[in-house]
Amino acid sequence: MKYEKILKWILLVLFIVGVVFSFYGFAVGFESNGDAPVDNILYCAYAFAAITILAVLAGVVVIGGINNPKSLLKLFIGLVAVAVVIAGAYLLAPGTPAVGYLGEPVSDMTLKLTDTMLNLTYLLCGGALLSLIVGAIVSATRK
């Protein structure tokens, strides 16, 4: 019971912090004062992402490992699968410059990482659509 209350208050505090930073950005203006409002919102988002990752690590690895040590092997296999998908997207990324881009030159590594992110986006969107279709077919045939 105490654990649920602690989580509830932490989530409330994080929500309030997010709302405060959002209102700050709108009140000051995102294009005035340089990039300060945007930077503050991004730093807040980075902090939220770090808190989320730490919470998931604590919940999955520590608590899951204590309750079921075999689940750590499944987690490791899942992490290896994710690393293989990311490595495949990186190896398939051509890293070619954008056609018609007239701005400052972009490094080869930035181009390669951008193409990797695009490949991952396409792959994951395709996987999501495929899982929706397969799920609909499976649920229709089971009824």
XYZ file of C-alpha atoms in Angstrom:
143
model
C 0.000 0.000 0.000
C 2.772 2.467 0.867
C 4.520 1.635 -2.390
C 1.443 2.662 -4.382
C 1.167 5.954 -2.502
C 4.834 6.743 -3.087
C 4.445 6.056 -6.812
C 1.297 8.166 -6.926
C 3.063 11.165 -5.345
C 6.158 10.783 -7.534
C 4.008 10.697 -10.668
C 2.096 13.749 -9.461
C 5.346 15.660 -8.859
C 6.688 14.695 -12.291
C 3.425 15.754 -13.915
C 3.517 19.133 -12.151
C 7.144 19.681 -13.178
C 6.240 18.907 -16.798
C 3.278 21.287 -16.722
C 5.380 24.062 -15.136
C 8.081 23.759 -17.811
C 5.454 23.724 -20.556
C 3.739 26.841 -19.225
C 7.131 28.506 -18.811
C 7.880 27.874 -22.473
C 4.550 29.264 -23.609
C 4.698 32.262 -21.242
C 8.221 33.309 -22.210
C 7.810 32.387 -25.829
C 9.722 29.636 -27.513
C 11.388 31.948 -30.003
C 12.329 34.733 -27.596
C 15.159 34.515 -25.066
C 17.217 32.395 -27.419
C 16.525 28.728 -26.969
C 16.156 28.726 -23.164
C 12.501 27.544 -22.999
C 13.085 24.776 -25.529
C 16.290 23.723 -23.791
C 14.534 23.587 -20.420
C 11.723 21.440 -21.812
C 14.251 19.131 -23.470
C 16.248 18.810 -20.235
C 13.020 18.004 -18.420
C 12.228 15.350 -21.043
C 15.733 13.891 -20.672
C 15.266 13.735 -16.902
C 11.879 12.018 -17.331
C 13.434 9.497 -19.718
C 16.271 8.810 -17.270
C 13.823 8.350 -14.394
C 11.742 5.992 -16.533
C 14.744 3.925 -17.554
C 15.955 3.686 -13.961
C 12.486 2.672 -12.759
C 12.192 -0.004 -15.428
C 15.663 -1.301 -14.634
C 14.853 -1.429 -10.943
C 11.504 -3.090 -11.523
C 12.498 -5.568 -14.184
C 16.038 -6.481 -13.270
C 16.095 -6.244 -9.496
C 12.555 -7.193 -8.514
C 12.083 -9.595 -11.418
C 15.439 -11.236 -10.745
C 14.601 -11.735 -7.082
C 11.165 -13.209 -7.830
C 12.194 -15.327 -10.819
C 15.915 -15.657 -11.622
C 15.119 -17.382 -14.932
C 13.441 -14.190 -16.131
C 16.875 -12.555 -16.283
C 17.861 -15.001 -19.022
C 14.759 -14.047 -21.018
C 15.595 -10.379 -20.471
C 19.140 -10.922 -21.705
C 17.877 -12.721 -24.815
C 15.467 -9.834 -25.461
C 18.263 -7.282 -25.104
C 20.437 -9.246 -27.525
C 17.542 -9.349 -30.014
C 17.094 -5.572 -29.728
C 20.837 -5.049 -30.221
C 20.772 -7.273 -33.316
C 17.860 -5.288 -34.829
C 19.637 -1.974 -34.149
C 22.927 -3.312 -35.542
C 21.104 -4.537 -38.650
C 19.494 -1.137 -39.165
C 22.907 0.500 -38.732
C 24.556 -1.828 -41.253
C 21.763 -1.239 -43.781
C 21.942 2.562 -43.428
C 23.680 4.063 -46.463
C 24.622 7.411 -44.880
C 24.278 9.306 -48.134
C 23.812 13.078 -48.096
C 20.310 14.499 -48.523
C 19.392 15.342 -52.095
C 19.041 19.083 -52.640
C 20.441 20.065 -49.215
C 22.271 23.385 -49.478
C 23.064 24.041 -45.812
C 26.219 23.446 -43.850
C 27.949 20.140 -44.491
C 26.886 17.282 -42.238
C 29.344 14.681 -40.949
C 29.246 11.136 -42.276
C 28.465 9.761 -38.807
C 25.441 12.061 -38.462
C 24.161 10.925 -41.846
C 24.693 7.272 -40.915
C 22.864 7.672 -37.582
C 20.011 9.578 -39.235
C 19.571 6.806 -41.781
C 19.728 4.241 -38.981
C 16.910 6.013 -37.135
C 14.843 6.141 -40.314
C 15.446 2.426 -40.913
C 14.419 1.634 -37.331
C 11.299 3.778 -37.692
C 10.278 2.029 -40.897
C 11.027 -1.399 -39.449
C 9.132 -0.805 -36.217
C 6.130 0.757 -37.992
C 6.027 -2.214 -40.356
C 6.301 -4.589 -37.407
C 3.470 -2.804 -35.606
C 1.223 -2.992 -38.686
C 2.125 -6.635 -39.218
C 1.344 -7.479 -35.594
C -2.024 -5.711 -35.867
C -2.907 -7.673 -38.984
C -1.712 -10.996 -37.570
C -3.498 -10.299 -34.275
C -6.754 -9.557 -36.085
C -6.452 -12.730 -38.156
C -5.620 -14.875 -35.142
C -8.460 -13.451 -33.062
C -10.897 -13.901 -35.972
C -9.930 -17.547 -36.501
C -10.132 -18.431 -32.797
C -13.760 -17.334 -32.462
